[in-house]
Coordinates of C-alpha atoms in Angstrom, one line a residue:
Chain A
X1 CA 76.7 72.9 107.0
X2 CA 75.2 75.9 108.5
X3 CA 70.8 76.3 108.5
X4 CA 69.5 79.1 107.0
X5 CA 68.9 80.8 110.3
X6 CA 72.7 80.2 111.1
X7 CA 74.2 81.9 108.2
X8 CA 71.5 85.2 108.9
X9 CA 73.3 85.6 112.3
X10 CA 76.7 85.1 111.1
X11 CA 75.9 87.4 108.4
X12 CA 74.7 89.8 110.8
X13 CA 77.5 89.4 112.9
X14 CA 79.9 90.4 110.0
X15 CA 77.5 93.5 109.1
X16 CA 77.8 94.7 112.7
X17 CA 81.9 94.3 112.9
X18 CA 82.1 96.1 109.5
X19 CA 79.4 98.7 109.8
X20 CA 78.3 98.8 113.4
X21 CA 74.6 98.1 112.4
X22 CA 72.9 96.5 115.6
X23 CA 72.6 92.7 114.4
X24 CA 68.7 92.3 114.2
X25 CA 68.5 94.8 112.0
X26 CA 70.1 92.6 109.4
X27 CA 66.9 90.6 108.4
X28 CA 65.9 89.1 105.2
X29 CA 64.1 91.4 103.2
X30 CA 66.9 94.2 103.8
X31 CA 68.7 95.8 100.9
X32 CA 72.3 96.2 101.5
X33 CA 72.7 99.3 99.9
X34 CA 69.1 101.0 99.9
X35 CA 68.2 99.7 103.7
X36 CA 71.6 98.9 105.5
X37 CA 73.0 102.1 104.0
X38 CA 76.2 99.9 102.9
X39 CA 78.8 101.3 100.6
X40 CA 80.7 99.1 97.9
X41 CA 83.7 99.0 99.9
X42 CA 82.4 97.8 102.9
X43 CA 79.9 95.1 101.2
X44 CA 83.5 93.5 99.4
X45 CA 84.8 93.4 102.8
X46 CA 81.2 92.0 104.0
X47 CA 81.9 89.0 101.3
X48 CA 85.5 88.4 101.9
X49 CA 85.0 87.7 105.5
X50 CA 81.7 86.0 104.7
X51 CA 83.8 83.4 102.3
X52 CA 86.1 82.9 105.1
X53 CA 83.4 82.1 108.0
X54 CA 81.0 79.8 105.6
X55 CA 84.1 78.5 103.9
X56 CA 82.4 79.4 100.2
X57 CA 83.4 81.4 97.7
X58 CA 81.0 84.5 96.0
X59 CA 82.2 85.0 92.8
X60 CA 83.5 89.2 92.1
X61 CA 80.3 88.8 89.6
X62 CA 78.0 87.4 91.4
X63 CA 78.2 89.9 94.5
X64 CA 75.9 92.2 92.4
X65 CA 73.4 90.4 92.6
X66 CA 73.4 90.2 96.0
X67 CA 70.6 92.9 96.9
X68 CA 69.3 91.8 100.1
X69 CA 70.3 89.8 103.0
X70 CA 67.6 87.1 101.8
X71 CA 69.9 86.4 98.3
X72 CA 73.3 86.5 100.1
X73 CA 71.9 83.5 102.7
X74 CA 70.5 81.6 99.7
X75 CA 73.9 82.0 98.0
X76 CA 75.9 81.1 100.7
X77 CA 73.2 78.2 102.0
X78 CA 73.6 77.2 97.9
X79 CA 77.3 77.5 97.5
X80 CA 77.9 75.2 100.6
X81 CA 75.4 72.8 99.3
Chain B
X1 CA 96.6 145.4 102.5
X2 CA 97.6 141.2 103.6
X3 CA 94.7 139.7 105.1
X4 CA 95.5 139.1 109.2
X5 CA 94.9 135.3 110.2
X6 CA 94.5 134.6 113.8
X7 CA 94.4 131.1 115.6
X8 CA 91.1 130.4 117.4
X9 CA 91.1 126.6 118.2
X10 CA 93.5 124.1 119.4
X11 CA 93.6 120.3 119.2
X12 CA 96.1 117.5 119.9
X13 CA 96.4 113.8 120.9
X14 CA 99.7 113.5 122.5
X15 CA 102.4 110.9 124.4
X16 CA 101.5 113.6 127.5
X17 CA 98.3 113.9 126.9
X18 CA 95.5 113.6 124.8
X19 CA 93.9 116.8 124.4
X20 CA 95.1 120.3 124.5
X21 CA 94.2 121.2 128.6
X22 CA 95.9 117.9 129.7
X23 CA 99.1 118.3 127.1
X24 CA 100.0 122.3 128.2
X25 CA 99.5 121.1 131.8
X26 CA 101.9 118.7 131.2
X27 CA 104.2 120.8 128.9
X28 CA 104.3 123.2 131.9
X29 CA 105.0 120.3 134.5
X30 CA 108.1 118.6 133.1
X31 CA 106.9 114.9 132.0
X32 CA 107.9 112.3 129.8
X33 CA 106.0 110.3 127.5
X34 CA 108.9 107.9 126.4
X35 CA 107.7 104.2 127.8
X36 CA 109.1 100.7 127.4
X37 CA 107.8 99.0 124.2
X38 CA 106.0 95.8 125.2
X39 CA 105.3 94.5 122.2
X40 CA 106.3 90.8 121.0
X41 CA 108.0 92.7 117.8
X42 CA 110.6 94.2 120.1
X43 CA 112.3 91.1 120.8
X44 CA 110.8 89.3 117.5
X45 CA 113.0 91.5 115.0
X46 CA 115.4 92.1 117.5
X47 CA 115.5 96.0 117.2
X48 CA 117.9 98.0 118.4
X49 CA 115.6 100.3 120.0
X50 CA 113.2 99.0 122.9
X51 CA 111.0 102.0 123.6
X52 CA 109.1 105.0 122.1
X53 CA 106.0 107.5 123.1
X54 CA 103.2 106.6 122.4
X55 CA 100.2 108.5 122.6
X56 CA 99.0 108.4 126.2
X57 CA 95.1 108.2 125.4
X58 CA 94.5 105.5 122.4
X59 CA 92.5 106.1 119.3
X60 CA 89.9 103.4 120.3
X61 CA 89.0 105.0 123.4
X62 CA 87.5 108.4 121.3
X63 CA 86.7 107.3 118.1
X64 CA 84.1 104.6 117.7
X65 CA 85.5 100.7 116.4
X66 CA 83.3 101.2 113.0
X67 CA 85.1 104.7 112.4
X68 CA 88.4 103.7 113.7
X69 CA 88.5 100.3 110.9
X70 CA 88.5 103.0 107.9
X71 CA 91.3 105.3 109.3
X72 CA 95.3 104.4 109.7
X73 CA 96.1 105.4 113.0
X74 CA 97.9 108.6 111.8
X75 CA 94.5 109.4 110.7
X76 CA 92.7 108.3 113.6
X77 CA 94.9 110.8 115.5
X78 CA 94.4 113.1 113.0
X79 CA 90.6 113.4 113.3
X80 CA 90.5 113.1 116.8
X81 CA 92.7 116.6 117.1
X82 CA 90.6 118.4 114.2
X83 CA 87.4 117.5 115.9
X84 CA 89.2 119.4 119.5
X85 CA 90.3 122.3 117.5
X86 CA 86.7 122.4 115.9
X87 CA 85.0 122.4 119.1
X88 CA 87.7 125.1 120.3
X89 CA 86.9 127.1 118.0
X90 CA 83.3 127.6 118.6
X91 CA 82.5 128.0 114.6
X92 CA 79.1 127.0 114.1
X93 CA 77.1 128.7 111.2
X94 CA 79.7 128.6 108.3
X95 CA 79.7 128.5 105.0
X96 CA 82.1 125.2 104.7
X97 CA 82.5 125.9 100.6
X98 CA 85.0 128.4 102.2
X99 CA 87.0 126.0 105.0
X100 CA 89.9 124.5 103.7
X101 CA 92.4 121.8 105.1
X102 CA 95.9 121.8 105.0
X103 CA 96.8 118.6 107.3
X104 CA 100.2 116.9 107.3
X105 CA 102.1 113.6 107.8
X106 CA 105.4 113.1 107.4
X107 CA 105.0 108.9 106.3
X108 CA 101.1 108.3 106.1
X109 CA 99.4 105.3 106.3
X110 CA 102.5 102.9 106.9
X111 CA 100.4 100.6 109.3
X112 CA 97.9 100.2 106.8
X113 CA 100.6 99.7 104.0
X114 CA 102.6 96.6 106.1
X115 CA 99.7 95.3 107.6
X116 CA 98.6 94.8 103.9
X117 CA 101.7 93.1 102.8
X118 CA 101.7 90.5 105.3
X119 CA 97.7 89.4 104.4
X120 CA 98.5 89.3 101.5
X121 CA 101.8 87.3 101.4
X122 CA 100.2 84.7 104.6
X123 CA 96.2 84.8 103.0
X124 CA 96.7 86.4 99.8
X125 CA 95.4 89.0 97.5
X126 CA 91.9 88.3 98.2
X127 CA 92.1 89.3 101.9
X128 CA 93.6 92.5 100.9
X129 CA 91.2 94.8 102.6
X130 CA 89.6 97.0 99.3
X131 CA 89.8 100.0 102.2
X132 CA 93.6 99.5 101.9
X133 CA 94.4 102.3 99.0
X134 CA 92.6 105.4 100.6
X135 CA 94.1 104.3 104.1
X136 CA 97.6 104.1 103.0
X137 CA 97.7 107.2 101.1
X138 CA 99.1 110.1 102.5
X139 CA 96.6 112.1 101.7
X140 CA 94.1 110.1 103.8
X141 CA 94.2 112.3 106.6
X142 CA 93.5 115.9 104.8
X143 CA 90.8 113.7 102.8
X144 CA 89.5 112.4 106.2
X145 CA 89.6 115.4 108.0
X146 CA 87.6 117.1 104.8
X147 CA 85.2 114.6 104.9
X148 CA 84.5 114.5 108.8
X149 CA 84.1 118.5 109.3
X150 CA 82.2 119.0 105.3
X151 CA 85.3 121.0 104.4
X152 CA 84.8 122.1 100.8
X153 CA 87.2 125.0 99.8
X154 CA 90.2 122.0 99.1
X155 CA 92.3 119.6 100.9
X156 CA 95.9 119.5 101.0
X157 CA 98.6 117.7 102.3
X158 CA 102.1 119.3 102.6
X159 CA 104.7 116.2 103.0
X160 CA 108.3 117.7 103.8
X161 CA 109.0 114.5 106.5
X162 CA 109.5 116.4 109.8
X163 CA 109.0 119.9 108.8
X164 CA 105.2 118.6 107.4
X165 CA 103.2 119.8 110.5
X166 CA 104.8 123.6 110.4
X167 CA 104.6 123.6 106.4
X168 CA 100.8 122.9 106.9
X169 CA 100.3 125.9 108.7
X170 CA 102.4 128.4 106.0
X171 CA 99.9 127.1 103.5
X172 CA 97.0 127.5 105.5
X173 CA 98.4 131.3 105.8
X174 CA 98.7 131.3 102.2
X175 CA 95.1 129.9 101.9
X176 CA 93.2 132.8 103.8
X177 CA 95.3 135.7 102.7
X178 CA 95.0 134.8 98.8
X179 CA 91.4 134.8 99.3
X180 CA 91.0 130.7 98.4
X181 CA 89.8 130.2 101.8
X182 CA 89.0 132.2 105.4
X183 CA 89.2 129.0 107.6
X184 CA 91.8 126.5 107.3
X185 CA 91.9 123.6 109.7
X186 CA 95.7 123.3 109.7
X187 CA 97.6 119.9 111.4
X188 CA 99.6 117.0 111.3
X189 CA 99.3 113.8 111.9
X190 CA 101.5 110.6 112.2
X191 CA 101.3 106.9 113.7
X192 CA 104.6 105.2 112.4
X193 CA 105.6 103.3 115.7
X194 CA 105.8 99.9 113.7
X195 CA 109.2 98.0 113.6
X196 CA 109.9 98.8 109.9
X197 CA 110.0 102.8 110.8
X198 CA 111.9 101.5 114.2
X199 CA 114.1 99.8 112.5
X200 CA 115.4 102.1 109.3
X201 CA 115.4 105.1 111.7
X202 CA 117.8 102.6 114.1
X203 CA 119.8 101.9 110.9
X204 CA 120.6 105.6 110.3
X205 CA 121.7 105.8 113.6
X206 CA 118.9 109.1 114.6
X207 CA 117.6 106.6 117.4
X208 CA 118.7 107.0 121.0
X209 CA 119.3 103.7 122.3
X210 CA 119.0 104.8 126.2
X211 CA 117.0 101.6 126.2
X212 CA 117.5 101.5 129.9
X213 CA 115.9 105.0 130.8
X214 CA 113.5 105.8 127.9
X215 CA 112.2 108.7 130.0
X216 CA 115.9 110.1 130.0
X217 CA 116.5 109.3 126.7
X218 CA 115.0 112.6 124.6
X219 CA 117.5 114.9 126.1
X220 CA 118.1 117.8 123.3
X221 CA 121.1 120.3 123.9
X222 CA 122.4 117.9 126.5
X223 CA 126.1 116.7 126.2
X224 CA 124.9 113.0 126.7
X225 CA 122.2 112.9 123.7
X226 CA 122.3 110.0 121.1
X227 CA 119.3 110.4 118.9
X228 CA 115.7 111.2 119.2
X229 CA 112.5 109.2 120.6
X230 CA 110.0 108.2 118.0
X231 CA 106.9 110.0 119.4
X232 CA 103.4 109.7 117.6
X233 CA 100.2 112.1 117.6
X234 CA 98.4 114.5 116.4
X235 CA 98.3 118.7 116.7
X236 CA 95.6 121.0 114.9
X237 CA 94.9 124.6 114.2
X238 CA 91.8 126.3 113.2
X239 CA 93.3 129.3 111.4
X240 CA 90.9 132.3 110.7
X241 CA 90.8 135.5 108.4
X242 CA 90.5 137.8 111.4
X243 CA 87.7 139.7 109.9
X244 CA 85.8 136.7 110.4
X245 CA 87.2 135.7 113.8
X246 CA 86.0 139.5 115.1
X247 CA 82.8 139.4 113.3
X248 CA 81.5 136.2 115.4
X249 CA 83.5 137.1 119.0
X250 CA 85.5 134.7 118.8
X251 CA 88.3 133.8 121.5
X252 CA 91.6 134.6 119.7
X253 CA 94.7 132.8 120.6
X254 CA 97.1 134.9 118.7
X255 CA 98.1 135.6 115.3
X256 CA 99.6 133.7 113.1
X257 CA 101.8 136.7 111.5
X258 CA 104.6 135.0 109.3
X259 CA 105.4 131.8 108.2
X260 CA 108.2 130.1 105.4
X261 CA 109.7 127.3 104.0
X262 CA 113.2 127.2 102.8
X263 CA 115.5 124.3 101.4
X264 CA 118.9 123.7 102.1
X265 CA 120.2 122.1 99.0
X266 CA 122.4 120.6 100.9
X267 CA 121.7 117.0 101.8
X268 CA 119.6 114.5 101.4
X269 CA 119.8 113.4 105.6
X270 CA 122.4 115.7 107.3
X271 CA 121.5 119.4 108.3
X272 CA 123.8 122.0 106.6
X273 CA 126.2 122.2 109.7
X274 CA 126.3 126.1 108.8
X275 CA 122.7 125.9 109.6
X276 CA 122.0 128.5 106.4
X277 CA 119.0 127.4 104.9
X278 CA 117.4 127.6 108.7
X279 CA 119.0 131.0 108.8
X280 CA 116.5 131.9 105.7
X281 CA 114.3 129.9 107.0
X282 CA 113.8 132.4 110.4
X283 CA 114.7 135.7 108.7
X284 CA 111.8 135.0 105.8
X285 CA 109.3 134.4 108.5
X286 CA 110.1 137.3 110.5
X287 CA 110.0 139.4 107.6
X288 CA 106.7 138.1 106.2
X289 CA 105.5 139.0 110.0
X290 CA 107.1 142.4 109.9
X291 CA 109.1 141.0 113.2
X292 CA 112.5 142.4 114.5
X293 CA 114.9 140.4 116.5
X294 CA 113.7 142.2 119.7
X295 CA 110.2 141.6 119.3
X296 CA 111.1 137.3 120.1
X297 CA 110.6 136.2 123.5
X298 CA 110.1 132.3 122.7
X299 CA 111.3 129.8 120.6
X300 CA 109.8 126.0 120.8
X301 CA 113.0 124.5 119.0
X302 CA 113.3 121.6 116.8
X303 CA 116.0 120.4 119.4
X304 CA 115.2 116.7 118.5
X305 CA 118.2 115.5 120.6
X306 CA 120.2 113.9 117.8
X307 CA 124.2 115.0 118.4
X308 CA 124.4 115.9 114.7
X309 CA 120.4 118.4 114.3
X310 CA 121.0 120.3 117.8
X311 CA 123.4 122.8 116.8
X312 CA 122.7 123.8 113.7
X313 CA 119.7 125.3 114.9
X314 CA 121.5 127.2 117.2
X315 CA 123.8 128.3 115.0
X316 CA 120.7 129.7 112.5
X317 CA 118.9 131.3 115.3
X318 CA 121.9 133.6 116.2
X319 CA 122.8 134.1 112.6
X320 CA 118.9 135.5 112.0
X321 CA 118.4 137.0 116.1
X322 CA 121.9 137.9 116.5
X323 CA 122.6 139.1 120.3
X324 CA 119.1 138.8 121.1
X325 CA 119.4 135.2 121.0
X326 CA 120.3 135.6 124.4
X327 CA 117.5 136.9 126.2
X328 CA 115.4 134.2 124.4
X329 CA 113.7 131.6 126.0
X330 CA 113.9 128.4 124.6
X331 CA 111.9 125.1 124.8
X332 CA 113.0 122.0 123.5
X333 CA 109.5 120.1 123.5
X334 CA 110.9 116.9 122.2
X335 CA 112.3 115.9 125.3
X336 CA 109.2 115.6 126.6
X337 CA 107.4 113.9 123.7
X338 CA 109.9 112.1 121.6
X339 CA 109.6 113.3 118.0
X340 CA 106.0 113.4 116.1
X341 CA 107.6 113.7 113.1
X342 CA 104.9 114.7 110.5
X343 CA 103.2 116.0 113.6
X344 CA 105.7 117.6 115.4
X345 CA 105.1 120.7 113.5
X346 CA 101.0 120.9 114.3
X347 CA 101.5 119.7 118.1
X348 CA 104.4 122.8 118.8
X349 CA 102.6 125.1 116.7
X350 CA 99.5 124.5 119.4
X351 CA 102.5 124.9 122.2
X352 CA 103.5 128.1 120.9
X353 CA 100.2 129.8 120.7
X354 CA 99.6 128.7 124.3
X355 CA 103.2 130.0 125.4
X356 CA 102.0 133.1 123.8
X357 CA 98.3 133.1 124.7
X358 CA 98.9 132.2 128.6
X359 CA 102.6 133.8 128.0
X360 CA 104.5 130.3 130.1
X361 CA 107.3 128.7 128.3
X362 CA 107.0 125.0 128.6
X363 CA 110.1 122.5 130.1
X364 CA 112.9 121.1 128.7
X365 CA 113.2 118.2 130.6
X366 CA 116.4 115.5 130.9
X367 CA 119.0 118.9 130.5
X368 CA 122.0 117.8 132.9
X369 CA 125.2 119.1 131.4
X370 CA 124.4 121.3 128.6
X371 CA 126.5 121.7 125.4
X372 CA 129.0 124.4 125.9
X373 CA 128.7 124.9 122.2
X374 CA 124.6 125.5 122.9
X375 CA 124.8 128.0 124.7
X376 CA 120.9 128.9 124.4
X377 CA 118.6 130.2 127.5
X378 CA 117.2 126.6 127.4
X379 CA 113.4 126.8 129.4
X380 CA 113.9 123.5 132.2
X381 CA 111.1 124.8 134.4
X382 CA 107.6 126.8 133.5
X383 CA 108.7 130.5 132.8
X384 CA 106.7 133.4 132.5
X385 CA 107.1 135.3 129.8
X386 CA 106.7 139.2 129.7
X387 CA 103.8 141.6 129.5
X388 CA 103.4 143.3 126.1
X389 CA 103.2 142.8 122.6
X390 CA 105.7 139.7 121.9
X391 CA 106.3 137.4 119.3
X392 CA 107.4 133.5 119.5
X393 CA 109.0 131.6 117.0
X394 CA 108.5 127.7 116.0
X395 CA 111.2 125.6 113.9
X396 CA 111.0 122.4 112.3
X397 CA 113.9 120.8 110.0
X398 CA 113.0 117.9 107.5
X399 CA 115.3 115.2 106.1
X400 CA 115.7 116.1 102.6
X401 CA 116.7 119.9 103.9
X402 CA 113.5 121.3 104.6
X403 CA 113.5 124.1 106.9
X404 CA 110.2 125.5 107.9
X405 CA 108.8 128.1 110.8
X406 CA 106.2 130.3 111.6
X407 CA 106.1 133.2 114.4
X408 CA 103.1 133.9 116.0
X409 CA 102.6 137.2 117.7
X410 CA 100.5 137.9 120.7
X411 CA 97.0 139.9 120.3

């Protein structure tokens, strides 16, 4: 079971590999596509490898409403519950 | 009155070297770029053939990692010779609604394709990378090449397997003198060292298996050849409507003056030993150049060292030169670089125009006892070539009997 703060800086970590964004610029209130600048194609790939490291899976449907870096830590912080 | 193109940049990422100063320097030296595979495949899948040239300067140390994870290698190669030839070409203030790109590959994204197959037969579909469709396909170069310089006036992607690179640059010349286009940045690309391509190449026996000596192994008109050295790379062109090239001073290479593509109907692997569709092939392009025999000091061959393709070509060049043949000098580049297939085209085109820009005819290297039934001038150290208005020549063969060339005359 990861904390909150645990699954922000693996997040990041992912965001960085895929996008090259430095990681403390992945912070909570971030949008991924309005803020981060991130493209459909790279946020599936942001998931995929998310599900692996957190060992959780995010639903196809449910990565819509994944806006901000806030609701995909809740999600995965939920899902691992 | 046909619009006059002229070359005015160069690019290319090479097994000896990777950019155009360091590649010619080489060319001019005598090197190889054929080295001992050390990858765990070699031994894994238990190929035939242990070695190949790889590009001497690796994607990853131009191109950033975040850029490099979108593009297959070919078009990481790709990419990094279109931004050279950019630069080179000193084009800034363009309208890019009228730049085209015509950039070739003879196999495409077949890194990207196998890589794929394995995730998803060991992790399955889910792992699949959703990047994997527009890096397989083969027009993911052209596209990325498009996309990286803002080029707007269409994208193509000529795929005739070894004769891609050369067929880029005839429709690049068709681009700017029908008017669709007064830049095209013209190219090939092609990363297919990967076992598979090893192995099916090894199958149908086109593979020298000089495992022992790979830097002796890419020896083209040379009684002792078995097969060519998979080579991998990248050339590219900036082609220009010469109106435009003299309206902003540029630095003109040459001109680009005829070009064409022929098809020997033949078969599917095996050159026509009569050599007549290369025989069109070279009398179309001098005559869309308005060239005579006498006018041809140079020709970079196709000479990719296989004991069945070498003499063919011969054969075509002194069906369409007749006599002159003889006072030709001729280059067989592969020997130096193995065989860029979809590239090869691009990265001799860029040779040519610097054989005729700094008029040197680059080395055929690893020629010991050449084929009494090739009886070419064959270039084995730098040679000047003359003074004057002259005119060299380029060929490239394709399996499935594509014959392409282009002849680019001095200015």
């Amino acid at each position: 079971m990861a904390s909150n703060e645990e699954i922000l800086a693996g997040l990041a970590e992912i965001v960085n590999e895929e996008t090259g964004l430095a990681p403390e610029a992945v912070e909570l209130d971030k949008s991924f596509t309005e803020d981060l600048d991130i493209d459909s194609i790279s946020m599936m790939t942001i998931v995929v490898n998310a599900e692996e490291k957190f060992g959780v899976r995010i639903p196809d449907e449910e990565v819509k409403n994944l806006k901000t870096v806030g609701d995909a830590v809740s999600f995965i912080a939920g899902a691992q519950a | 009155m046909t619009r006059k193109v002229v070359i005015t940049g160069l690019g290319a990422t090479t097994p000896i070297g990777g950019d155009v100063p360091t590649m010619w320097n080489n060319a001019l030296k005598g090197v190889s770029g054929a080295r001992t595979l050390e990858d765990d495949w070699v031994a894994k899948y238990e190929l035939p053939v242990h070695f190949a040239a790889r590009c001497s300067t690796p994607a990853l140390d131009v191109l950033s990692r975040v850029e490099a994870k979108r593009m297959d290698p070919s078009t990481q190669f790709g990419v990094i010779a279109a931004r050279e030839a950019w630069a080179d070409s000193g084009i800034t203030d363009f309208d890019k609604d009228r730049l085209a790109v015509a950039f070739a590959t003879g196999i495409g994204g077949v890194w990207t394709l196998l890589d794929a197959w394995d995730t998803l037969k060991e992790k399955g579909p889910r792992r699949v990378l959703p990047m994997t469709v527009p890096m397989l396909m083969p027009n993911g170069v052209a596209a990325a090449v498009s996309l990286d310089l803002g080029a707007r006036a269409g994208a193509h992607t000529p795929v005739s397997a070894c004769a891609s690179g050369t067929e880029a640059l005839h429709l690049g010349l068709d681009l700017i003198r029908s008017g669709k286009a007064d830049v095209v940045m013209c190219g090939g690309a092609e990363a297919a060292i990967h076992p598979m391509p090893l192995a099916a190449f090894a199958s149908m026996q086109a593979l020298s298996r000089r495992n022992d000596e790979p830097e002796r192994a890419s020896r083209p008109y040379d009684t002792g050849r078995d097969g060519f050295v998979m080579g991998e790379g990248a050339g590219a062109l900036v082609l220009e409507a010469e109106e435009h090239a003299l309206a902003r001073g540029a630095r003109i290479y040459g001109e680009l003056a005829g070009t064409s593509v022929t098809a020997d109907a033949y078969h599917i692997t095996a050159p026509d030993p009569a050599g007549l569709g290369a025989t069109r092939a070279l009398k179309a392009a001098m005559f869309d150049g308005r060239i005579q025999p006498e006018d041809v000091v140079h020709v970079n061959a196709h000479a990719t060292s296989t004991p069945v393709g070498d003499k063919p070509e011969y054969t075509a060049l002194r069906a369409a030169l007749g006599n002159h043949v003889d006072n030709v000098a001729v280059s067989a580049t592969k020997s130096q670089m193995g065989h860029l297939l979809g590239a090869s085209g691009a990265v001799e085109a860029v040779l040519t125009v610097l054989a005729v820009y700094d008029r040197k005819a680059p080395v055929t290297i690893n020629l010991e006892n050449q084929d009494p039934e090739i009886p070419l001038d064959v270039v084995t150290s730098a040679r000047d070539l003359p003074a004057g208005n002259i005119v060299a020549l380029s060929n490239s063969f394709g399996f499935g009997g594509h014959n392409a060339v282009i002849a680019v005359r001095s200015v």
